Amino acid sequence: MSGIRPLIFGNGKILICEDERGTVRDVYFPYVGLENHGNSIRVGICDLDSLYCSWLENWNIRQRYKSEFDTEFCNRVHEISESPEEEIARVMASEKGAGNKKTPETFREVTSNIGETVFENSDLGLKVTVWEAVHPSTSIFYRTFEIRNVSNSSRRLRLFSNQNYRILETKIGETAVIDKNVLIHYKRDRYFLHASEPAFDQYAVGTAEWRGLEGTWKDMESDASLSGNPVAHGSVDSTLGWTLPELRPGEATRVHFWVAIGKNYCGVFKVHKRVKNTGSYLFHHNFNFWNSFTERISVLPEYAWMPQLPEEVVKCFYRSLLASVAHMDITGSVIASCDSDIKQFGADLYTYCWPRDAAWVCLALDRARYHHLSAETFEFFSRTITHRGNFLHKYTPAGDFGSTWHPVPMIQIDETGLPLYALYNNWEIARSVWTTGRYYRALVIPAASYLIKAIDRETGLPIPSFDLWEERKGVHTYSACTVYAGLKGACELARSLGDYGNADIWKEAAGKLKETIIEKLYDHKLGRFRRSLEEPDLDSSVFAVWYFGILPPDDPRMVRTMEAIERELLRPSGGIARYLHDSYFGYMNSWIICTLWLSQWHSATGNLDRALELIKWCAAHAHPSGLMPEQVDNGGKPLSVLPLAWSHSAFVLAVLEYLQALDRREGGSCILPEK
């Protein structure tokens, strides 16, 4: 299994990702997904009596997002904002009065973007808890370390943090320098300022990963102290140290540590001063912001049925919403995954914006009524669409054409149909004349015109292009359905704005394409839809036939197709594979999105028990933090990237569609426009 990212922290301008050992691995700036300056930020502890040193990444680890908060937190007094002395006094007082003191009320199972990692080492008798978050609007990464002595003897300890960046994605030409009580790593116009409360009393910067020199962390390991060297350039790293107060058995102390990220020295220093003034209230700001963000779900008609869902499904729903947004840049790009450990095909990454994945995220955000966010992505689409009216393979978060393994014309035609359908879906739900009108000429007319031209006169189906799995070139059922959905959506948008001439043209084209899909892509001998015009294989992506409105979900042809998917693509772990004999990252792994497509069909046809069972399977195979992978192997372990934005957007859609079906069954009024 590749390394995973169980904790991610972002605000649309920076994105920080940690691996399963609690090491910070990815530091994206100034775009979410572009320019990964990360490499390794890890923490260690040394016993000053024995001089034994240990990295926390080797301890027993539990990672999650913090979900329980004392009531005082919501009143601006949060338990992790206390000074070490206040915290010790509170713990001792609570122990003295344990018999008669009322337990503080807590907010349980609150969805937050505050990470909580617990490191435990029974041999050393230590427990370290790390709380961390990114400020909602400012480029600050804030961490609080609580070091607790769980042994039977007093301890003298020193905490260390080692920073090893790859600024601008290379070790060459970087500088690290101590400036009074701060440490700065920089190269060109990328600055990373590190500071703490209390201030560090040990430091060293030096050469790392160059001509046999491993880094300043070797100082720590050798004698629990650092050299005090204040500046180094080239291939460098840095280590900071804090000599902790002596801890008696059961006592704890805390160190607050932050990284300000920016494009110049004055900028990061200004941010640093703000942190000094606000201190640990950054956690409070983060909590309030994202709690207010998720509260918007309460306006949904489906919200009344949320209590009917299992607790783990509700937690994954909110985490999926936040994970989808975390992959978004403020410029509208949506990267597929922030997990940089993946090396797809020819040593490339998932940190690109595929129009397909971004469109699915838009569908989920609009379904959850976050129209202002999907509008940012439509703006990104309007900047990246070609003069021909189509989208290319994938894009960088800055909007440049990304790498590709496709020959010219480098097209997956569903990536033009889906953004058009997503804009139509936005209109159907939000009814924003401003959004529709703004992008009608920039997106709708050129994309719909391109799709019309892309229909082959001989077959009546779209011209051959690569499929959604990016593996085969042909005339694929899924792709054809997205072209139909795009043209039908364009027709409705044109009609809503009074462009009846184009509306009639696109309506006629969509109608003919719909008939041709049913006629040529349904295989009467097999009793189901084919993967493509060229291949009769069973592929889970043909769910698109009912999802985009070619046939009703309960049409016998659709029922036979979906039953075949459930029968033949069901895996030992309980999920659904992409297609027979799939070999990407192993043999026929379950995919979260494919499993959720089946759940959505069961919801649409009223089989709610099975729909919920599949949703619960996806929640059960998420990381304990709630983040979801792309794939799950037959033993139930995550594979490929974790998290995957598409998995999370599909989960949001599947849960809301399940709740809508539940409401419909009970005679409620939760109704959305027909597809």
XYZ file of C-alpha atoms in Angstrom:
675
model
C 0.000 0.000 0.000
C 1.218 3.484 -0.772
C 1.545 5.991 2.036
C -1.772 7.568 2.940
C -2.843 10.956 4.271
C -5.238 10.393 7.211
C -5.166 14.068 8.239
C -5.352 17.044 5.895
C -5.679 20.736 6.782
C -6.463 23.454 4.262
C -8.132 26.777 3.600
C -8.147 27.117 -0.206
C -4.683 28.714 -0.252
C -2.536 26.176 1.587
C -2.990 22.469 2.191
C -1.018 20.501 4.794
C -1.091 16.688 4.755
C 0.167 14.140 7.277
C 0.972 10.503 6.695
C -0.093 7.546 8.815
C 2.922 8.023 11.132
C 1.983 11.591 12.028
C 4.729 13.128 9.885
C 3.882 16.226 7.839
C 4.600 15.211 4.266
C 2.841 17.692 1.973
C 2.895 21.482 2.190
C 1.049 22.942 -0.816
C 1.336 26.678 -1.514
C 0.304 28.991 -3.191
C -2.234 26.660 -4.845
C -3.974 23.674 -3.340
C -2.126 20.892 -5.141
C 0.571 22.934 -6.870
C 4.083 23.500 -5.518
C 4.485 20.848 -2.857
C 7.211 22.198 -0.591
C 6.817 19.343 1.855
C 9.125 16.461 2.531
C 9.232 15.782 6.269
C 8.344 17.612 9.479
C 8.650 15.151 12.337
C 8.844 15.326 16.119
C 11.077 13.586 18.631
C 11.663 13.447 22.389
C 14.839 12.918 24.374
C 15.191 11.848 28.013
C 17.824 14.191 29.450
C 18.899 11.726 32.151
C 19.526 8.713 29.921
C 20.078 10.761 26.720
C 17.810 8.266 24.954
C 16.035 9.868 21.980
C 13.051 8.621 20.018
C 10.986 9.848 17.047
C 7.239 9.912 17.662
C 6.628 8.405 14.219
C 7.855 5.085 15.655
C 5.411 5.067 18.599
C 1.889 3.661 18.781
C -0.335 6.150 16.980
C -4.040 7.041 16.854
C -5.147 9.675 14.356
C -8.501 11.370 14.011
C -10.167 14.743 13.829
C -11.124 16.021 17.257
C -14.816 15.462 17.840
C -15.414 16.120 21.552
C -15.145 19.584 23.088
C -15.843 20.981 26.527
C -18.663 23.525 26.634
C -16.083 26.153 27.582
C -14.610 25.784 24.114
C -17.677 27.305 22.545
C -17.420 30.159 25.045
C -13.896 31.017 23.823
C -12.136 29.052 26.586
C -10.860 25.827 25.086
C -9.082 23.174 27.097
C -6.156 22.990 24.672
C -5.641 26.726 24.949
C -4.570 26.596 28.584
C -1.041 27.346 29.628
C 0.895 24.337 30.949
C 0.618 25.695 34.511
C -3.157 26.207 34.230
C -3.581 22.745 32.779
C -1.577 21.067 35.567
C -3.501 23.005 38.214
C -6.819 21.989 36.675
C -5.862 18.306 36.468
C -4.632 18.258 40.084
C -7.753 20.072 41.317
C -10.017 17.660 39.443
C -8.198 14.693 40.971
C -8.581 16.106 44.510
C -12.284 16.697 44.025
C -13.011 13.726 41.819
C -15.608 12.382 44.190
C -17.906 15.391 44.191
C -17.044 17.462 41.132
C -19.477 17.444 38.240
C -18.069 16.163 34.961
C -17.899 19.024 32.424
C -20.509 18.856 29.699
C -19.058 17.973 26.299
C -20.144 18.411 22.719
C -19.805 14.907 21.343
C -19.320 13.891 17.714
C -18.900 17.430 16.480
C -17.281 17.562 13.056
C -14.145 19.678 13.185
C -11.056 20.323 11.094
C -8.800 20.115 14.154
C -6.509 17.113 13.986
C -5.819 15.032 17.061
C -2.961 12.535 17.032
C -2.048 10.530 20.113
C 1.452 9.036 20.317
C 2.093 6.530 23.097
C 5.281 4.768 24.150
C 4.813 2.415 27.097
C 8.523 1.655 27.316
C 9.334 5.348 27.787
C 6.245 5.996 29.901
C 5.207 8.945 27.751
C 2.072 10.050 25.939
C 2.154 12.931 23.466
C -1.040 14.417 22.044
C -0.839 16.765 19.072
C -3.689 19.090 18.148
C -3.285 20.933 14.871
C -5.191 23.061 12.398
C -4.864 25.580 9.577
C -6.440 28.992 10.030
C -9.602 29.335 7.870
C -8.363 32.444 6.038
C -4.704 33.032 6.875
C -1.742 30.871 5.872
C -0.911 29.570 9.353
C -0.374 25.963 10.378
C -0.737 25.715 14.156
C 0.219 22.768 16.389
C -0.060 22.209 20.132
C 1.985 19.402 21.704
C 0.936 18.016 25.071
C 3.652 15.874 26.651
C 2.391 13.751 29.548
C 4.463 11.653 31.924
C 2.581 8.384 32.437
C 5.498 6.662 34.196
C 6.012 6.260 37.952
C 9.041 8.566 38.168
C 9.804 12.205 37.453
C 11.141 12.987 33.989
C 13.419 15.598 32.460
C 12.681 15.827 28.747
C 13.456 17.813 25.644
C 11.061 18.066 22.687
C 12.400 18.421 19.142
C 10.912 19.300 15.757
C 12.885 18.618 12.579
C 11.980 20.511 9.380
C 13.186 19.175 6.040
C 11.535 20.991 3.141
C 11.821 20.732 -0.614
C 10.945 24.321 -1.393
C 9.817 24.613 -5.003
C 10.046 20.797 -5.012
C 13.840 20.562 -4.852
C 16.502 20.638 -2.139
C 18.758 22.915 -4.186
C 19.255 26.578 -3.289
C 17.302 26.821 -0.040
C 18.277 28.910 3.003
C 17.431 28.272 6.662
C 18.197 30.995 9.186
C 17.534 31.762 12.848
C 16.279 35.327 13.442
C 16.028 35.871 17.201
C 13.100 33.688 18.309
C 11.995 32.523 14.868
C 13.317 30.117 12.248
C 12.834 30.876 8.561
C 13.233 28.559 5.582
C 13.045 30.353 2.240
C 13.813 30.213 -1.449
C 12.918 32.944 -3.944
C 9.425 34.131 -2.972
C 8.460 31.185 -0.772
C 8.893 31.771 2.983
C 8.177 29.463 5.934
C 8.488 31.067 9.386
C 8.522 28.837 12.488
C 7.951 30.080 16.026
C 6.609 28.809 19.328
C 5.325 29.552 22.811
C 7.386 29.025 24.890
C 10.241 29.974 22.586
C 12.670 27.238 21.560
C 15.907 27.162 23.559
C 17.822 24.835 21.233
C 18.335 25.096 17.485
C 20.510 24.016 14.594
C 20.387 24.523 10.850
C 22.713 22.709 8.500
C 23.269 20.618 5.407
C 20.956 17.671 4.781
C 20.784 14.989 2.088
C 24.002 16.167 0.469
C 27.367 14.397 0.179
C 26.626 11.992 2.984
C 25.321 14.592 5.445
C 21.922 13.444 6.697
C 20.772 16.517 8.623
C 20.748 18.368 11.924
C 18.496 15.744 13.477
C 21.609 13.617 13.905
C 22.693 16.112 16.617
C 19.570 15.307 18.570
C 20.064 11.579 18.323
C 23.699 11.716 19.424
C 23.480 13.697 22.680
C 20.000 15.276 22.986
C 21.380 18.730 22.220
C 21.771 20.919 19.142
C 24.777 22.795 17.787
C 23.276 26.286 17.712
C 24.383 26.914 14.124
C 22.193 29.849 12.963
C 22.296 29.742 9.147
C 22.874 27.355 6.250
C 22.179 27.321 2.527
C 21.879 24.801 -0.280
C 20.365 21.462 0.680
C 19.366 22.185 4.261
C 17.227 21.141 7.196
C 16.611 22.536 10.680
C 15.867 21.229 14.145
C 14.341 23.144 17.050
C 14.345 22.041 20.693
C 12.382 22.867 23.845
C 13.699 21.906 27.282
C 10.542 21.009 29.189
C 9.874 21.624 32.892
C 10.421 18.556 35.051
C 7.310 16.395 34.949
C 6.188 14.446 37.991
C 4.137 11.250 37.424
C 0.843 12.150 35.752
C 1.858 15.724 34.945
C 1.837 17.278 31.493
C 3.121 20.382 29.772
C 2.425 22.003 26.437
C 4.304 23.622 23.585
C 2.506 25.717 20.966
C 4.219 25.743 17.559
C 3.234 27.468 14.332
C 4.348 27.895 10.741
C 3.456 31.090 8.856
C 3.624 30.693 5.067
C 3.943 33.515 2.570
C 5.801 35.114 -0.305
C 8.132 37.490 1.546
C 9.807 38.074 4.894
C 7.625 40.990 5.967
C 4.465 39.077 5.134
C 5.245 35.997 7.227
C 6.544 38.142 10.087
C 3.293 40.107 10.132
C 1.322 36.852 10.317
C 3.642 35.621 13.078
C 2.871 38.699 15.197
C -0.852 38.063 14.769
C -0.407 34.523 16.057
C 1.543 35.811 19.045
C -1.388 38.061 19.912
C -4.192 35.523 19.427
C -2.354 32.418 20.656
C -4.257 29.168 20.828
C -7.524 30.897 19.966
C -6.679 29.839 16.434
C -8.274 26.503 17.314
C -11.391 28.347 18.372
C -11.518 30.305 15.117
C -11.073 27.103 13.139
C -13.807 25.327 15.092
C -16.302 28.164 14.704
C -15.655 28.617 10.999
C -16.067 24.981 9.960
C -18.894 24.370 12.420
C -20.757 27.269 10.801
C -19.871 25.894 7.370
C -21.372 22.445 8.040
C -24.439 23.918 9.752
C -25.654 24.893 6.286
C -26.707 21.255 5.855
C -29.518 21.937 8.319
C -31.410 23.865 5.615
C -31.807 20.722 3.496
C -35.193 18.972 3.475
C -33.300 15.690 3.951
C -31.815 16.962 7.211
C -34.909 15.889 9.147
C -34.036 12.279 8.339
C -30.373 12.501 9.411
C -31.104 10.912 12.838
C -32.140 7.748 10.980
C -28.566 7.254 9.764
C -25.962 5.264 11.716
C -23.493 7.449 13.570
C -20.532 6.327 11.455
C -22.381 7.305 8.262
C -23.197 10.775 9.589
C -19.562 11.300 10.594
C -18.332 10.209 7.163
C -20.906 12.415 5.465
C -19.654 15.572 7.129
C -16.038 14.522 6.732
C -16.689 13.872 3.037
C -18.104 17.357 2.649
C -15.056 18.907 4.315
C -12.619 16.664 2.421
C -14.159 17.648 -0.911
C -13.753 21.318 -0.035
C -10.187 20.775 1.209
C -9.209 19.700 -2.309
C -10.505 22.994 -3.733
C -8.342 26.016 -4.433
C -9.820 29.491 -4.048
C -9.358 29.889 -7.812
C -11.862 27.060 -8.438
C -9.552 24.135 -9.187
C -10.389 20.801 -7.533
C -7.501 18.336 -7.365
C -8.199 14.613 -7.468
C -6.080 13.818 -4.402
C -3.533 15.545 -2.182
C -1.722 12.249 -1.470
C 1.718 12.746 -3.045
C 2.937 9.207 -2.303
C 1.050 7.907 -5.315
C 3.035 7.591 -8.512
C 0.439 6.971 -11.201
C 1.583 5.223 -14.369
C 4.732 7.076 -15.506
C 5.707 8.527 -12.107
C 3.049 11.231 -11.998
C 0.655 12.449 -9.321
C -3.069 12.933 -8.638
C -2.605 16.632 -7.813
C -4.280 17.808 -11.018
C -7.756 19.076 -11.742
C -9.587 16.601 -13.956
C -12.756 18.312 -15.284
C -14.582 15.029 -14.614
C -13.667 14.843 -10.930
C -14.252 18.568 -10.468
C -17.709 18.284 -12.068
C -18.664 15.470 -9.684
C -17.546 17.608 -6.743
C -19.737 20.431 -8.113
C -22.697 18.054 -8.306
C -22.199 17.112 -4.650
C -21.684 20.689 -3.465
C -24.773 21.924 -5.280
C -26.789 19.007 -3.955
C -25.716 20.105 -0.462
C -26.506 23.777 -1.313
C -22.939 25.112 -1.409
C -23.589 26.945 -4.673
C -21.010 29.659 -4.020
C -18.250 27.036 -4.111
C -19.352 25.306 -7.299
C -19.557 28.737 -8.939
C -15.808 29.126 -8.353
C -15.209 25.889 -10.270
C -17.396 27.040 -13.156
C -15.166 30.111 -13.284
C -12.136 27.782 -13.479
C -13.847 25.875 -16.305
C -14.477 29.113 -18.188
C -10.748 29.899 -18.020
C -9.552 26.462 -19.151
C -12.006 25.520 -21.910
C -10.269 25.424 -25.316
C -11.207 27.633 -28.251
C -12.817 24.533 -29.792
C -15.205 24.280 -26.842
C -13.821 21.130 -25.222
C -11.694 20.309 -22.200
C -8.378 18.503 -22.370
C -7.186 15.616 -20.210
C -6.358 17.473 -16.984
C -5.070 20.786 -15.651
C -2.769 22.127 -12.973
C -4.443 24.094 -10.173
C -3.111 27.248 -11.857
C -5.128 26.379 -14.990
C -2.275 25.199 -17.204
C -2.628 22.045 -19.300
C -1.356 19.142 -17.237
C 0.747 16.156 -18.195
C -0.896 13.472 -20.318
C -0.364 10.010 -21.731
C -3.039 10.508 -24.389
C -2.084 11.119 -28.031
C -3.546 14.150 -29.794
C -6.336 15.291 -29.426
C -5.896 14.311 -25.726
C -9.632 14.138 -25.093
C -11.944 12.223 -22.801
C -15.270 13.478 -24.074
C -17.110 12.933 -20.794
C -14.893 15.701 -19.391
C -16.713 18.146 -21.665
C -20.199 16.706 -21.134
C -19.989 16.581 -17.313
C -19.060 20.239 -16.631
C -21.980 21.271 -18.839
C -24.321 18.938 -16.950
C -22.951 20.246 -13.627
C -23.799 23.828 -14.609
C -27.321 22.712 -15.554
C -27.631 20.904 -12.212
C -26.587 24.122 -10.473
C -29.417 25.953 -12.259
C -31.975 23.310 -11.374
C -31.136 23.521 -7.671
C -29.956 27.107 -7.126
C -31.933 28.923 -9.849
C -29.224 31.550 -9.961
C -29.748 33.623 -13.091
C -26.462 35.358 -12.301
C -24.415 32.127 -12.434
C -26.264 30.745 -15.447
C -26.117 34.003 -17.363
C -22.479 34.604 -16.542
C -21.295 31.275 -17.924
C -23.812 30.761 -20.714
C -21.593 32.262 -23.430
C -18.314 31.243 -21.812
C -19.204 27.582 -21.233
C -22.609 26.473 -22.466
C -22.529 27.667 -26.077
C -18.954 26.539 -26.874
C -19.217 23.194 -25.028
C -22.636 22.276 -26.437
C -21.536 23.284 -29.938
C -18.468 21.085 -29.589
C -20.555 18.114 -28.405
C -22.872 18.495 -31.406
C -19.887 18.341 -33.755
C -18.447 15.392 -31.821
C -21.380 13.109 -32.687
C -20.384 10.753 -35.471
C -22.861 10.836 -38.377
C -22.447 7.132 -39.131
C -22.888 5.719 -35.611
C -25.016 8.501 -34.144
C -22.790 8.248 -31.054
C -19.906 10.442 -29.858
C -16.587 10.050 -31.638
C -14.094 7.645 -30.020
C -12.234 9.033 -27.016
C -10.607 7.671 -23.899
C -12.969 6.302 -21.249
C -13.417 7.630 -17.723
C -10.841 5.095 -16.492
C -8.375 6.612 -18.982
C -7.394 3.191 -20.297
C -9.248 2.522 -23.556
C -10.145 4.544 -26.594
C -13.569 3.837 -27.994
C -17.238 4.774 -27.985
C -18.121 4.182 -24.343
C -21.558 3.986 -22.813
C -20.636 6.195 -19.857
C -19.126 8.844 -22.122
C -22.126 8.835 -24.448
C -24.456 9.283 -21.467
C -22.514 12.313 -20.234
C -22.681 13.866 -23.705
C -26.449 13.353 -23.656
C -26.640 14.860 -20.155
C -24.568 17.858 -21.257
C -26.706 18.515 -24.345
C -29.970 18.090 -22.469
C -28.707 20.418 -19.763
C -27.589 22.957 -22.366
C -31.059 22.858 -23.915
C -32.721 23.616 -20.579
C -30.263 26.420 -19.822
C -30.828 27.955 -23.254
C -34.582 27.791 -22.790
C -34.353 29.410 -19.357
C -32.482 32.355 -20.872
C -34.729 32.654 -23.923
C -32.248 31.302 -26.492
C -34.875 29.118 -28.176
C -32.919 28.617 -31.384
C -30.023 26.838 -29.687
C -32.417 25.141 -27.271
C -34.201 23.424 -30.167
C -30.926 22.360 -31.815
C -29.528 20.863 -28.601
C -32.845 19.224 -27.700
C -33.009 17.464 -31.046
C -29.400 16.277 -30.785
C -29.928 15.017 -27.225
C -33.097 13.161 -28.221
C -31.418 11.377 -31.130
C -28.405 10.473 -28.987
C -30.657 9.032 -26.296
C -32.377 6.769 -28.815
C -29.041 5.662 -30.280
C -27.565 4.827 -26.854
C -30.505 2.523 -26.135
C -30.452 1.022 -29.621
C -26.720 0.395 -30.027
C -25.270 0.082 -26.528
C -27.848 -2.237 -25.006
C -26.927 -5.847 -25.800
C -30.056 -7.987 -26.113
C -28.058 -11.230 -26.084
C -26.330 -10.333 -22.833
C -29.436 -8.696 -21.414
C -27.519 -5.611 -20.247
C -25.656 -2.535 -21.421
C -22.203 -2.928 -22.902
C -19.097 -1.087 -21.793
C -18.715 0.351 -25.284
C -19.667 -0.029 -28.907
C -16.512 -2.100 -29.398
C -16.496 -4.119 -26.156
C -19.370 -6.061 -24.585
C -17.631 -6.290 -21.161
C -19.490 -5.472 -17.980
C -18.424 -2.138 -16.495
C -19.861 -0.486 -13.397
C -19.775 2.909 -15.107
C -22.852 2.012 -17.187
C -24.844 3.132 -14.142
C -24.761 6.404 -16.099
C -27.617 5.152 -18.299
C -30.130 5.636 -15.502
C -28.276 8.306 -13.516
C -28.263 10.778 -16.409
C -31.812 9.990 -17.428
C -31.460 7.789 -20.534
C -33.744 5.203 -18.933
C -35.650 5.166 -15.638
C -33.835 3.240 -12.872
C -36.630 0.653 -12.761
C -36.666 -0.013 -16.516
C -36.177 -3.807 -16.970
C -33.073 -3.243 -19.110
C -31.555 -1.101 -16.396
C -32.562 -3.526 -13.668
C -30.866 -6.410 -15.480
C -27.741 -4.300 -15.997
C -27.424 -3.206 -12.370
C -28.189 -6.698 -11.110
C -25.384 -8.020 -13.320
C -23.015 -5.441 -11.820
C -23.984 -6.464 -8.309
C -23.724 -10.152 -9.104
C -20.511 -10.213 -11.116
C -18.518 -7.287 -9.725
C -19.194 -7.839 -6.017
C -15.899 -8.490 -4.243
C -15.071 -10.593 -1.146
C -14.686 -7.452 0.969
C -18.245 -6.413 0.059
C -17.535 -3.571 -2.364
C -17.930 -3.291 -6.129
C -15.117 -3.479 -8.692
C -14.828 -1.270 -11.762
C -15.037 -4.137 -14.260
C -14.108 -7.788 -14.714
C -10.376 -8.537 -14.510
C -9.412 -5.004 -13.524
C -5.698 -5.067 -12.621
C -4.993 -1.484 -11.476
C -3.234 -1.745 -8.063
C -4.216 -5.431 -7.838
C -6.913 -7.769 -9.100
C -10.480 -6.416 -9.096
C -10.265 -4.218 -6.012
C -13.414 -2.571 -4.732
C -13.799 1.098 -5.615
C -15.652 3.454 -3.282
C -17.323 5.287 -6.187
C -18.495 2.068 -7.885
C -19.951 0.785 -4.617
C -21.793 4.073 -4.134
C -23.167 4.020 -7.695
C -24.863 0.745 -6.844
C -26.158 2.242 -3.597
C -27.598 5.194 -5.508
C -29.449 2.835 -7.844
C -30.921 0.909 -4.917
C -32.069 4.216 -3.398
C -33.631 5.219 -6.708
C -35.559 1.940 -6.946
C -36.684 1.930 -3.307
C -34.440 -0.851 -1.989
C -33.287 1.269 0.908
C -31.937 -1.509 3.105
C -29.395 -2.519 0.471
C -28.636 1.113 -0.361
C -27.764 1.833 3.263
C -25.788 -1.390 3.557
C -23.489 -0.256 0.732
C -23.152 3.230 2.225
C -22.224 1.672 5.563
C -19.628 -0.493 3.816
C -17.932 2.624 2.459
C -17.985 4.295 5.878
C -16.553 1.165 7.481
C -13.646 1.167 5.023
C -12.708 4.790 5.622
C -9.709 5.593 7.791
C -10.635 6.243 11.463
C -10.210 9.935 10.617
C -13.092 9.578 8.133
C -11.029 10.062 4.977
C -11.723 7.629 2.141
C -9.425 5.885 -0.332
C -9.850 5.302 -4.032
C -9.801 1.523 -3.686
C -10.128 -1.233 -1.089
C -8.454 -4.616 -1.515
C -10.141 -7.956 -0.894
C -8.837 -7.940 2.662
C -10.454 -4.584 3.359
C -7.291 -2.439 3.282
C -7.133 0.898 1.423
C -5.181 1.054 -1.829
C -3.966 3.773 -4.173
C -4.564 7.296 -2.833
C -6.218 8.319 0.433
C -8.098 10.621 0.384
C -9.740 10.778 -3.059
C -12.011 13.779 -3.663
C -14.265 11.770 -6.015
C -14.885 9.132 -3.333
C -16.003 11.859 -0.938
C -18.220 13.691 -3.419
C -19.877 10.378 -4.323
C -20.505 9.681 -0.635
C -22.212 13.061 -0.173
C -24.460 12.376 -3.175
C -25.253 8.803 -2.125
C -26.240 9.800 1.416
C -28.454 12.697 0.291
C -30.115 10.551 -2.370
C -30.736 7.831 0.214
C -32.321 10.356 2.589
C -34.456 11.739 -0.230
C -35.656 8.215 -1.043
C -36.374 7.617 2.649
C -38.428 10.800 2.773
C -40.268 9.794 -0.394
C -41.105 6.378 1.039
C -42.514 7.995 4.181
C -44.658 10.404 2.159
C -42.539 13.508 2.698
C -41.989 16.458 0.404
C -38.261 16.241 -0.262
C -38.395 16.461 -4.045
C -35.727 17.557 -6.511
C -36.220 18.113 -10.236
C -36.116 14.980 -12.354
C -32.855 14.251 -14.154
